Short mmCIF file of N, CA, C and O in Angstrom, two decimals:
data_model
loop_
_atom_site.label_atom_id
_atom_site.label_comp_id
_atom_site.label_asym_id
_atom_site.label_seq_id
_atom_site.Cartn_x
_atom_site.Cartn_y
_atom_site.Cartn_z
N UNK A 1 116.75 316.03 146.55
CA UNK A 1 117.40 316.09 145.27
C UNK A 1 117.12 314.82 144.47
O UNK A 1 116.94 314.88 143.26
N UNK A 2 117.09 313.66 145.14
CA UNK A 2 116.81 312.42 144.44
C UNK A 2 115.40 312.42 143.85
O UNK A 2 115.17 311.82 142.81
N UNK A 3 114.47 313.09 144.52
CA UNK A 3 113.11 313.13 144.01
C UNK A 3 113.04 313.88 142.68
O UNK A 3 112.19 313.59 141.84
N UNK A 4 113.90 314.83 142.48
CA UNK A 4 113.93 315.56 141.23
C UNK A 4 114.45 314.70 140.08
O UNK A 4 114.14 314.94 138.92
N UNK A 5 115.26 313.73 140.41
CA UNK A 5 115.84 312.88 139.39
C UNK A 5 114.94 311.72 138.99
O UNK A 5 115.17 311.08 137.97
N UNK A 6 113.91 311.43 139.79
CA UNK A 6 113.00 310.33 139.47
C UNK A 6 112.10 310.70 138.31
O UNK A 6 111.75 311.87 138.13
N UNK A 7 111.71 309.72 137.53
CA UNK A 7 110.79 310.03 136.43
C UNK A 7 109.46 310.53 136.98
O UNK A 7 109.07 310.22 138.10
N UNK A 8 108.75 311.27 136.16
CA UNK A 8 107.48 311.88 136.59
C UNK A 8 106.35 310.87 136.69
O UNK A 8 105.26 311.21 137.10
N UNK A 9 106.56 309.62 136.35
CA UNK A 9 105.50 308.62 136.36
C UNK A 9 105.18 308.16 137.77
O UNK A 9 104.27 307.38 137.95
N UNK A 10 105.92 308.58 138.75
CA UNK A 10 105.63 308.20 140.12
C UNK A 10 106.31 306.91 140.54
O UNK A 10 105.97 306.36 141.57
N UNK A 11 107.21 306.40 139.76
CA UNK A 11 107.89 305.16 140.13
C UNK A 11 108.85 305.43 141.29
O UNK A 11 109.28 306.54 141.51
N UNK A 12 109.18 304.38 142.00
CA UNK A 12 110.08 304.53 143.14
C UNK A 12 111.53 304.42 142.68
O UNK A 12 111.82 304.03 141.56
N UNK A 13 112.41 304.75 143.58
CA UNK A 13 113.84 304.69 143.29
C UNK A 13 114.23 303.24 143.01
O UNK A 13 113.94 302.36 143.81
N UNK A 14 114.87 302.98 141.91
CA UNK A 14 115.24 301.59 141.61
C UNK A 14 116.20 301.04 142.67
O UNK A 14 117.01 301.76 143.23
N UNK A 15 116.09 299.75 142.92
CA UNK A 15 116.92 299.14 143.95
C UNK A 15 118.38 299.11 143.53
O UNK A 15 119.26 299.13 144.38
N UNK A 16 118.63 299.09 142.25
CA UNK A 16 120.03 299.07 141.83
C UNK A 16 120.74 300.39 142.13
O UNK A 16 121.95 300.43 142.27
N UNK A 17 120.01 301.45 142.28
CA UNK A 17 120.62 302.73 142.63
C UNK A 17 121.09 302.73 144.08
O UNK A 17 121.98 303.47 144.46
N UNK A 18 120.45 301.90 144.91
CA UNK A 18 120.83 301.82 146.31
C UNK A 18 121.95 300.82 146.56
O UNK A 18 122.52 300.79 147.63
N UNK A 19 122.25 300.00 145.58
CA UNK A 19 123.31 299.00 145.75
C UNK A 19 124.67 299.68 145.75
O UNK A 19 124.85 300.77 145.23
N UNK A 20 125.61 299.01 146.36
CA UNK A 20 126.97 299.55 146.41
C UNK A 20 127.56 299.57 145.00
O UNK A 20 127.33 298.67 144.21
N UNK A 21 128.31 300.60 144.68
CA UNK A 21 128.93 300.66 143.35
C UNK A 21 129.98 299.57 143.21
O UNK A 21 130.59 299.15 144.19
N UNK A 22 130.20 299.09 142.00
CA UNK A 22 131.21 298.05 141.82
C UNK A 22 132.60 298.62 142.07
O UNK A 22 132.85 299.81 141.87
N UNK A 23 133.50 297.77 142.54
CA UNK A 23 134.88 298.21 142.77
C UNK A 23 135.57 298.45 141.44
O UNK A 23 135.38 297.72 140.48
N UNK A 24 136.33 299.50 141.39
CA UNK A 24 137.06 299.82 140.17
C UNK A 24 138.28 298.94 140.05
O UNK A 24 138.99 298.71 141.02
N UNK A 25 138.53 298.45 138.89
CA UNK A 25 139.72 297.65 138.64
C UNK A 25 140.89 298.60 138.40
O UNK A 25 140.73 299.66 137.79
N UNK A 26 142.08 298.26 138.85
CA UNK A 26 143.20 299.18 138.70
C UNK A 26 143.71 299.30 137.28
O UNK A 26 144.38 300.25 136.95
N UNK A 27 143.41 298.33 136.43
CA UNK A 27 143.94 298.38 135.07
C UNK A 27 142.79 298.41 134.07
O UNK A 27 141.76 297.78 134.27
N UNK A 28 142.93 299.16 132.98
CA UNK A 28 141.88 299.17 131.96
C UNK A 28 141.78 297.83 131.26
O UNK A 28 142.66 296.98 131.34
N UNK A 29 140.68 297.64 130.57
CA UNK A 29 140.41 296.36 129.92
C UNK A 29 141.49 295.99 128.91
O UNK A 29 141.83 294.82 128.77
N UNK A 30 142.07 296.96 128.25
CA UNK A 30 143.10 296.66 127.26
C UNK A 30 144.33 296.05 127.92
O UNK A 30 144.95 295.14 127.38
N UNK A 31 144.67 296.51 129.12
CA UNK A 31 145.83 295.95 129.81
C UNK A 31 145.48 294.60 130.41
O UNK A 31 146.29 293.69 130.39
N UNK A 32 144.25 294.45 130.93
CA UNK A 32 143.86 293.16 131.48
C UNK A 32 143.88 292.08 130.40
O UNK A 32 144.09 290.92 130.69
N UNK A 33 143.67 292.47 129.19
CA UNK A 33 143.67 291.50 128.10
C UNK A 33 145.06 291.31 127.51
O UNK A 33 145.20 290.71 126.46
N UNK A 34 146.07 291.80 128.17
CA UNK A 34 147.41 291.78 127.60
C UNK A 34 147.99 290.38 127.49
O UNK A 34 148.95 290.18 126.75
N UNK A 35 147.46 289.43 128.22
CA UNK A 35 148.01 288.08 128.12
C UNK A 35 147.89 287.55 126.70
O UNK A 35 148.79 286.88 126.20
N UNK A 36 146.80 287.88 126.03
CA UNK A 36 146.63 287.40 124.67
C UNK A 36 147.26 288.34 123.64
O UNK A 36 147.75 287.90 122.61
N UNK A 37 147.27 289.63 123.92
CA UNK A 37 147.77 290.56 122.93
C UNK A 37 149.25 290.86 123.06
O UNK A 37 149.85 291.43 122.17
N UNK A 38 149.87 290.47 124.18
CA UNK A 38 151.29 290.76 124.36
C UNK A 38 152.13 289.97 123.37
O UNK A 38 153.20 290.42 122.97
N UNK A 39 151.65 288.82 122.97
CA UNK A 39 152.39 288.03 121.99
C UNK A 39 152.45 288.75 120.65
O UNK A 39 153.39 288.58 119.89
N UNK A 40 151.47 289.58 120.36
CA UNK A 40 151.45 290.34 119.12
C UNK A 40 152.29 291.61 119.22
O UNK A 40 152.40 292.34 118.25
N UNK A 41 152.84 291.89 120.38
CA UNK A 41 153.66 293.08 120.56
C UNK A 41 152.85 294.34 120.77
O UNK A 41 153.38 295.42 120.72
N UNK A 42 151.56 294.21 121.05
CA UNK A 42 150.72 295.39 121.21
C UNK A 42 150.91 296.05 122.57
O UNK A 42 150.96 297.26 122.67
N UNK A 43 151.01 295.24 123.61
CA UNK A 43 151.11 295.78 124.96
C UNK A 43 152.25 295.11 125.71
O UNK A 43 152.81 294.11 125.27
N UNK A 44 152.58 295.64 126.86
CA UNK A 44 153.64 295.07 127.68
C UNK A 44 153.19 293.72 128.24
O UNK A 44 152.04 293.56 128.66
N UNK A 45 154.08 292.75 128.24
CA UNK A 45 153.73 291.42 128.75
C UNK A 45 153.83 291.41 130.27
O UNK A 45 154.42 292.31 130.88
N UNK A 46 153.28 290.37 130.86
CA UNK A 46 153.31 290.25 132.31
C UNK A 46 154.75 290.06 132.81
O UNK A 46 155.12 290.60 133.85
N UNK A 47 155.57 289.33 132.07
CA UNK A 47 156.96 289.14 132.49
C UNK A 47 157.77 290.43 132.36
O UNK A 47 158.64 290.71 133.18
N UNK A 48 157.47 291.24 131.36
CA UNK A 48 158.13 292.54 131.24
C UNK A 48 157.71 293.46 132.39
O UNK A 48 158.52 294.22 132.92
N UNK A 49 156.45 293.36 132.79
CA UNK A 49 155.98 294.16 133.93
C UNK A 49 156.67 293.71 135.21
O UNK A 49 157.01 294.53 136.06
N UNK A 50 156.89 292.40 135.37
CA UNK A 50 157.59 291.90 136.55
C UNK A 50 159.03 292.43 136.58
O UNK A 50 159.52 292.85 137.64
N UNK A 51 159.69 292.42 135.43
CA UNK A 51 161.05 292.98 135.36
C UNK A 51 161.03 294.47 135.69
O UNK A 51 161.94 294.98 136.35
N UNK A 52 159.99 295.16 135.25
CA UNK A 52 159.89 296.59 135.52
C UNK A 52 159.68 296.86 137.02
O UNK A 52 160.27 297.79 137.57
N UNK A 53 158.86 296.03 137.68
CA UNK A 53 158.70 296.17 139.13
C UNK A 53 160.04 296.01 139.83
O UNK A 53 160.38 296.78 140.73
N UNK A 54 160.81 295.00 139.42
CA UNK A 54 162.11 294.76 140.06
C UNK A 54 163.09 295.91 139.77
O UNK A 54 163.82 296.35 140.66
N UNK A 55 163.10 296.39 138.54
CA UNK A 55 163.98 297.49 138.17
C UNK A 55 163.63 298.75 138.96
O UNK A 55 164.51 299.43 139.50
N UNK A 56 162.37 299.06 139.04
CA UNK A 56 161.95 300.27 139.76
C UNK A 56 162.15 300.12 141.26
O UNK A 56 162.41 301.11 141.95
N UNK A 57 162.05 298.90 141.78
CA UNK A 57 162.37 298.67 143.19
C UNK A 57 163.84 298.94 143.47
O UNK A 57 164.20 299.55 144.48
N UNK A 58 164.70 298.51 142.55
CA UNK A 58 166.13 298.80 142.69
C UNK A 58 166.44 300.27 142.56
O UNK A 58 167.26 300.82 143.31
N UNK A 59 165.78 300.93 141.62
CA UNK A 59 165.98 302.38 141.44
C UNK A 59 165.50 303.16 142.65
O UNK A 59 166.15 304.13 143.09
N UNK A 60 164.37 302.74 143.22
CA UNK A 60 163.85 303.39 144.42
C UNK A 60 164.82 303.21 145.58
O UNK A 60 165.08 304.15 146.34
N UNK A 61 165.37 302.01 145.70
CA UNK A 61 166.34 301.74 146.77
C UNK A 61 167.59 302.60 146.61
O UNK A 61 168.11 303.15 147.58
N UNK A 62 168.09 302.69 145.38
CA UNK A 62 169.28 303.51 145.13
C UNK A 62 169.01 304.98 145.45
O UNK A 62 169.85 305.65 146.07
N UNK A 63 167.86 305.48 145.04
CA UNK A 63 167.51 306.87 145.33
C UNK A 63 167.37 307.09 146.83
O UNK A 63 167.79 308.13 147.36
N UNK A 64 166.80 306.10 147.52
CA UNK A 64 166.62 306.20 148.97
C UNK A 64 167.98 306.29 149.66
O UNK A 64 168.19 307.11 150.55
N UNK A 65 168.92 305.43 149.25
CA UNK A 65 170.25 305.44 149.86
C UNK A 65 170.96 306.75 149.55
O UNK A 65 171.58 307.36 150.45
N UNK A 66 170.88 307.21 148.31
CA UNK A 66 171.53 308.48 147.96
C UNK A 66 170.97 309.66 148.75
O UNK A 66 171.74 310.50 149.24
N UNK A 67 169.66 309.71 148.90
CA UNK A 67 169.05 310.79 149.69
C UNK A 67 169.45 310.69 151.15
O UNK A 67 169.70 311.70 151.82
N UNK A 68 169.50 309.46 151.67
CA UNK A 68 169.90 309.27 153.07
C UNK A 68 171.32 309.73 153.30
O UNK A 68 171.61 310.42 154.28
N UNK A 69 172.21 309.34 152.41
CA UNK A 69 173.61 309.74 152.56
C UNK A 69 173.75 311.25 152.41
O UNK A 69 174.45 311.91 153.20
N UNK A 70 173.08 311.82 151.42
CA UNK A 70 173.19 313.27 151.19
C UNK A 70 172.64 314.07 152.36
O UNK A 70 173.20 315.09 152.74
N UNK A 71 171.54 313.59 152.93
CA UNK A 71 170.91 314.36 154.00
C UNK A 71 171.54 314.10 155.36
O UNK A 71 171.67 315.02 156.17
N UNK A 72 171.91 312.86 155.62
CA UNK A 72 172.34 312.52 156.97
C UNK A 72 173.85 312.43 157.15
O UNK A 72 174.34 312.64 158.25
N UNK A 73 174.58 312.12 156.11
CA UNK A 73 176.03 311.99 156.26
C UNK A 73 176.73 313.33 156.14
O UNK A 73 177.89 313.45 156.51
N UNK A 74 176.07 314.32 155.62
CA UNK A 74 176.69 315.63 155.47
C UNK A 74 176.21 316.63 156.52
O UNK A 74 176.62 317.78 156.51
N UNK A 75 175.36 316.18 157.43
CA UNK A 75 174.79 317.08 158.43
C UNK A 75 175.89 317.65 159.33
O UNK A 75 176.01 318.85 159.48
N UNK A 76 176.66 316.76 159.93
CA UNK A 76 177.81 317.16 160.76
C UNK A 76 178.98 316.29 160.33
O UNK A 76 179.15 315.19 160.84
N UNK A 77 179.77 316.75 159.38
CA UNK A 77 180.83 315.92 158.81
C UNK A 77 181.85 315.39 159.82
O UNK A 77 182.44 314.34 159.60
N UNK A 78 182.05 316.06 160.90
CA UNK A 78 183.04 315.63 161.88
C UNK A 78 182.53 314.50 162.77
O UNK A 78 183.30 313.89 163.48
N UNK A 79 181.23 314.19 162.72
CA UNK A 79 180.66 313.13 163.56
C UNK A 79 180.37 311.90 162.68
O UNK A 79 179.24 311.63 162.32
N UNK A 80 181.40 311.18 162.35
CA UNK A 80 181.32 310.07 161.40
C UNK A 80 180.41 308.96 161.92
O UNK A 80 179.53 308.47 161.19
N UNK A 81 180.60 308.52 163.16
CA UNK A 81 179.79 307.43 163.69
C UNK A 81 178.33 307.84 163.79
O UNK A 81 177.43 307.06 163.44
N UNK A 82 178.08 309.03 164.25
CA UNK A 82 176.70 309.54 164.35
C UNK A 82 176.03 309.55 162.99
O UNK A 82 174.87 309.13 162.84
N UNK A 83 176.74 310.00 161.98
CA UNK A 83 176.18 310.04 160.62
C UNK A 83 175.95 308.64 160.07
O UNK A 83 174.94 308.38 159.40
N UNK A 84 176.87 307.72 160.33
CA UNK A 84 176.72 306.35 159.85
C UNK A 84 175.49 305.68 160.48
O UNK A 84 174.76 304.95 159.80
N UNK A 85 175.28 305.93 161.75
CA UNK A 85 174.10 305.36 162.42
C UNK A 85 172.83 305.96 161.83
O UNK A 85 171.84 305.26 161.61
N UNK A 86 172.82 307.24 161.55
CA UNK A 86 171.65 307.88 160.95
C UNK A 86 171.33 307.33 159.58
O UNK A 86 170.17 307.05 159.26
N UNK A 87 172.35 307.12 158.76
CA UNK A 87 172.14 306.55 157.42
C UNK A 87 171.64 305.12 157.55
O UNK A 87 170.72 304.69 156.84
N UNK A 88 172.22 304.35 158.47
CA UNK A 88 171.78 302.97 158.67
C UNK A 88 170.33 302.91 159.12
O UNK A 88 169.55 302.04 158.68
N UNK A 89 169.93 303.82 159.99
CA UNK A 89 168.54 303.85 160.43
C UNK A 89 167.60 304.21 159.28
O UNK A 89 166.52 303.65 159.16
N UNK A 90 168.02 305.13 158.44
CA UNK A 90 167.18 305.51 157.30
C UNK A 90 167.04 304.36 156.32
O UNK A 90 166.01 304.21 155.66
N UNK A 91 168.07 303.53 156.23
CA UNK A 91 168.05 302.40 155.28
C UNK A 91 167.28 301.20 155.81
O UNK A 91 167.17 300.20 155.09
N UNK A 92 166.75 301.27 157.02
CA UNK A 92 165.97 300.14 157.52
C UNK A 92 164.65 299.99 156.77
O UNK A 92 164.02 298.94 156.85
N UNK A 93 164.25 300.98 156.00
CA UNK A 93 163.02 300.88 155.20
C UNK A 93 163.24 300.12 153.90
O UNK A 93 162.27 299.74 153.23
N UNK A 94 164.47 299.90 153.52
CA UNK A 94 164.76 299.25 152.24
C UNK A 94 164.18 297.84 152.12
O UNK A 94 163.67 297.50 151.05
N UNK A 95 164.22 297.01 153.14
CA UNK A 95 163.59 295.69 152.98
C UNK A 95 162.10 295.76 152.67
O UNK A 95 161.56 294.90 151.97
N UNK A 96 161.43 296.79 153.14
CA UNK A 96 160.00 296.96 152.78
C UNK A 96 159.84 297.24 151.29
O UNK A 96 158.93 296.71 150.65
N UNK A 97 160.71 298.06 150.74
CA UNK A 97 160.67 298.34 149.31
C UNK A 97 160.95 297.07 148.52
O UNK A 97 160.24 296.75 147.56
N UNK A 98 161.97 296.34 148.94
CA UNK A 98 162.34 295.12 148.21
C UNK A 98 161.24 294.07 148.25
O UNK A 98 160.91 293.48 147.23
N UNK A 99 160.67 293.83 149.43
CA UNK A 99 159.63 292.79 149.51
C UNK A 99 158.36 293.20 148.80
O UNK A 99 157.70 292.37 148.19
N UNK A 100 158.02 294.47 148.85
CA UNK A 100 156.81 294.93 148.17
C UNK A 100 156.96 294.79 146.66
O UNK A 100 156.08 294.23 146.00
N UNK A 101 158.05 295.28 146.12
CA UNK A 101 158.21 295.20 144.67
C UNK A 101 158.41 293.77 144.20
O UNK A 101 157.92 293.39 143.14
N UNK A 102 159.09 292.95 144.99
CA UNK A 102 159.27 291.55 144.61
C UNK A 102 157.95 290.79 144.67
O UNK A 102 157.66 289.94 143.81
N UNK A 103 157.13 291.08 145.67
CA UNK A 103 155.83 290.43 145.76
C UNK A 103 154.95 290.79 144.57
O UNK A 103 154.29 289.93 143.97
N UNK A 104 154.95 292.05 144.19
CA UNK A 104 154.17 292.47 143.03
C UNK A 104 154.73 291.89 141.74
O UNK A 104 153.97 291.48 140.85
N UNK A 105 156.05 291.80 141.64
CA UNK A 105 156.67 291.22 140.45
C UNK A 105 156.32 289.75 140.33
O UNK A 105 155.97 289.27 139.23
N UNK A 106 156.38 289.01 141.42
CA UNK A 106 156.02 287.59 141.38
C UNK A 106 154.55 287.40 141.08
O UNK A 106 154.18 286.47 140.35
N UNK A 107 153.71 288.25 141.63
CA UNK A 107 152.28 288.14 141.38
C UNK A 107 151.97 288.30 139.90
O UNK A 107 151.24 287.50 139.31
N UNK A 108 152.51 289.33 139.29
CA UNK A 108 152.21 289.58 137.88
C UNK A 108 152.89 288.55 136.98
O UNK A 108 152.33 288.14 135.97
N UNK A 109 154.08 288.08 137.35
CA UNK A 109 154.77 287.09 136.52
C UNK A 109 154.09 285.73 136.59
O UNK A 109 153.97 285.04 135.58
N UNK A 110 153.63 285.34 137.77
CA UNK A 110 153.04 284.02 137.94
C UNK A 110 151.59 283.95 137.51
O UNK A 110 151.14 282.94 136.98
N UNK A 111 150.83 285.03 137.73
CA UNK A 111 149.39 284.98 137.52
C UNK A 111 148.87 285.95 136.47
O UNK A 111 147.68 286.00 136.22
N UNK A 112 149.72 286.78 135.90
CA UNK A 112 149.28 287.72 134.87
C UNK A 112 148.69 288.99 135.44
O UNK A 112 148.63 289.20 136.65
N UNK A 113 148.23 289.82 134.52
CA UNK A 113 147.69 291.13 134.88
C UNK A 113 146.45 291.04 135.74
O UNK A 113 146.19 291.89 136.58
N UNK A 114 145.64 290.02 135.55
CA UNK A 114 144.39 289.89 136.30
C UNK A 114 144.65 289.81 137.80
O UNK A 114 143.84 290.28 138.59
N UNK A 115 145.76 289.20 138.19
CA UNK A 115 146.06 289.03 139.61
C UNK A 115 146.30 290.36 140.32
O UNK A 115 146.12 290.45 141.53
N UNK A 116 146.70 291.39 139.60
CA UNK A 116 146.93 292.70 140.23
C UNK A 116 145.63 293.35 140.68
O UNK A 116 145.66 294.31 141.45
N UNK A 117 144.50 292.83 140.24
CA UNK A 117 143.21 293.37 140.67
C UNK A 117 142.73 292.77 141.97
O UNK A 117 141.74 293.24 142.53
N UNK A 118 143.41 291.74 142.48
CA UNK A 118 143.02 291.15 143.76
C UNK A 118 143.32 292.13 144.89
O UNK A 118 144.05 293.09 144.73
N UNK A 119 142.77 291.83 146.07
CA UNK A 119 142.85 292.77 147.19
C UNK A 119 144.28 293.03 147.65
O UNK A 119 144.67 294.19 147.84
N UNK A 120 145.08 291.99 147.85
CA UNK A 120 146.42 292.20 148.38
C UNK A 120 147.34 292.94 147.41
O UNK A 120 147.96 293.93 147.79
N UNK A 121 147.44 292.52 146.14
CA UNK A 121 148.30 293.30 145.23
C UNK A 121 147.81 294.73 145.02
O UNK A 121 148.61 295.65 144.89
N UNK A 122 146.50 294.92 145.05
CA UNK A 122 145.97 296.27 144.89
C UNK A 122 146.38 297.13 146.08
O UNK A 122 146.77 298.29 145.92
N UNK A 123 146.31 296.56 147.28
CA UNK A 123 146.73 297.31 148.47
C UNK A 123 148.22 297.62 148.43
O UNK A 123 148.63 298.72 148.80
N UNK A 124 149.02 296.66 147.99
CA UNK A 124 150.46 296.91 147.87
C UNK A 124 150.76 298.00 146.85
O UNK A 124 151.60 298.87 147.08
N UNK A 125 150.06 297.97 145.72
CA UNK A 125 150.26 299.00 144.70
C UNK A 125 149.85 300.37 145.22
O UNK A 125 150.54 301.37 144.98
N UNK A 126 148.72 300.45 145.92
CA UNK A 126 148.28 301.73 146.47
C UNK A 126 149.25 302.24 147.53
O UNK A 126 149.55 303.43 147.58
N UNK A 127 149.74 301.34 148.38
CA UNK A 127 150.72 301.73 149.39
C UNK A 127 152.02 302.20 148.77
O UNK A 127 152.61 303.20 149.20
N UNK A 128 152.46 301.50 147.73
CA UNK A 128 153.68 301.90 147.03
C UNK A 128 153.50 303.25 146.34
O UNK A 128 154.40 304.09 146.37
N UNK A 129 152.33 303.47 145.77
CA UNK A 129 152.06 304.76 145.12
C UNK A 129 152.02 305.89 146.14
O UNK A 129 152.57 306.98 145.91
N UNK A 130 151.38 305.65 147.29
CA UNK A 130 151.31 306.68 148.32
C UNK A 130 152.70 307.00 148.88
O UNK A 130 153.05 308.17 149.07
N UNK A 131 153.49 305.95 149.12
CA UNK A 131 154.85 306.17 149.63
C UNK A 131 155.71 306.90 148.60
O UNK A 131 156.50 307.79 148.95
N UNK A 132 155.54 306.56 147.33
CA UNK A 132 156.30 307.23 146.28
C UNK A 132 155.91 308.69 146.16
O UNK A 132 156.77 309.56 145.98
N UNK A 133 154.63 308.95 146.25
CA UNK A 133 154.16 310.34 146.18
C UNK A 133 154.71 311.15 147.35
O UNK A 133 155.15 312.29 147.18
N UNK A 134 154.68 310.54 148.54
CA UNK A 134 155.20 311.24 149.72
C UNK A 134 156.70 311.51 149.57
O UNK A 134 157.18 312.60 149.88
N UNK A 135 157.45 310.53 149.10
CA UNK A 135 158.89 310.73 148.90
C UNK A 135 159.16 311.82 147.86
O UNK A 135 160.09 312.62 148.02
N UNK A 136 158.36 311.86 146.81
CA UNK A 136 158.54 312.89 145.78
C UNK A 136 158.27 314.28 146.35
O UNK A 136 159.00 315.24 146.07
N UNK A 137 157.22 314.40 147.16
CA UNK A 137 156.88 315.69 147.75
C UNK A 137 157.98 316.15 148.71
O UNK A 137 158.41 317.30 148.68
N UNK A 138 158.46 315.23 149.54
CA UNK A 138 159.49 315.63 150.50
C UNK A 138 160.82 315.93 149.82
O UNK A 138 161.55 316.81 150.24
N UNK A 139 161.14 315.19 148.74
CA UNK A 139 162.37 315.49 148.01
C UNK A 139 162.27 316.83 147.30
O UNK A 139 163.24 317.59 147.25
N UNK A 140 161.09 317.16 146.79
CA UNK A 140 160.92 318.44 146.11
C UNK A 140 160.96 319.60 147.09
O UNK A 140 161.40 320.70 146.74
N UNK A 141 160.52 319.36 148.31
CA UNK A 141 160.49 320.43 149.31
C UNK A 141 161.78 320.52 150.11
O UNK A 141 161.93 321.39 150.97
N UNK A 142 162.72 319.63 149.86
CA UNK A 142 163.98 319.63 150.63
C UNK A 142 164.82 320.87 150.25
O UNK A 142 164.77 321.35 149.13
N UNK A 143 165.57 321.34 151.24
CA UNK A 143 166.41 322.51 150.95
C UNK A 143 167.56 322.20 150.03
O UNK A 143 167.96 321.16 149.77
#
């Protein structure tokens, strides 16, 4: 198939076609440039994004606790201690949510939008997105 794409002049496959593709940045250029344009009110500033990470981390935690209580505390209402232990076990994931969102908030507040393109914040964002998607699917499929 590659031979069909080559020009008819008989040239070989360019070496740049064999090179690894560049890594995609998680944010478009307009957002990466927000440090200069946020002062004009065009885009969200890095500090507003940090506040949003913290707010959404709190909202995620509240939703997690509400789902845990609704699912585990009402299972067998007469078994209070059993239900309390189940809710407590479900809430052991909350420190992960708090540290992840706080780490991302500090990263964007201290270093701006560009820092979110580094390997660690990108991995945290992808992990948070995957966990959020999984929680949304399981909540939608719950009875």
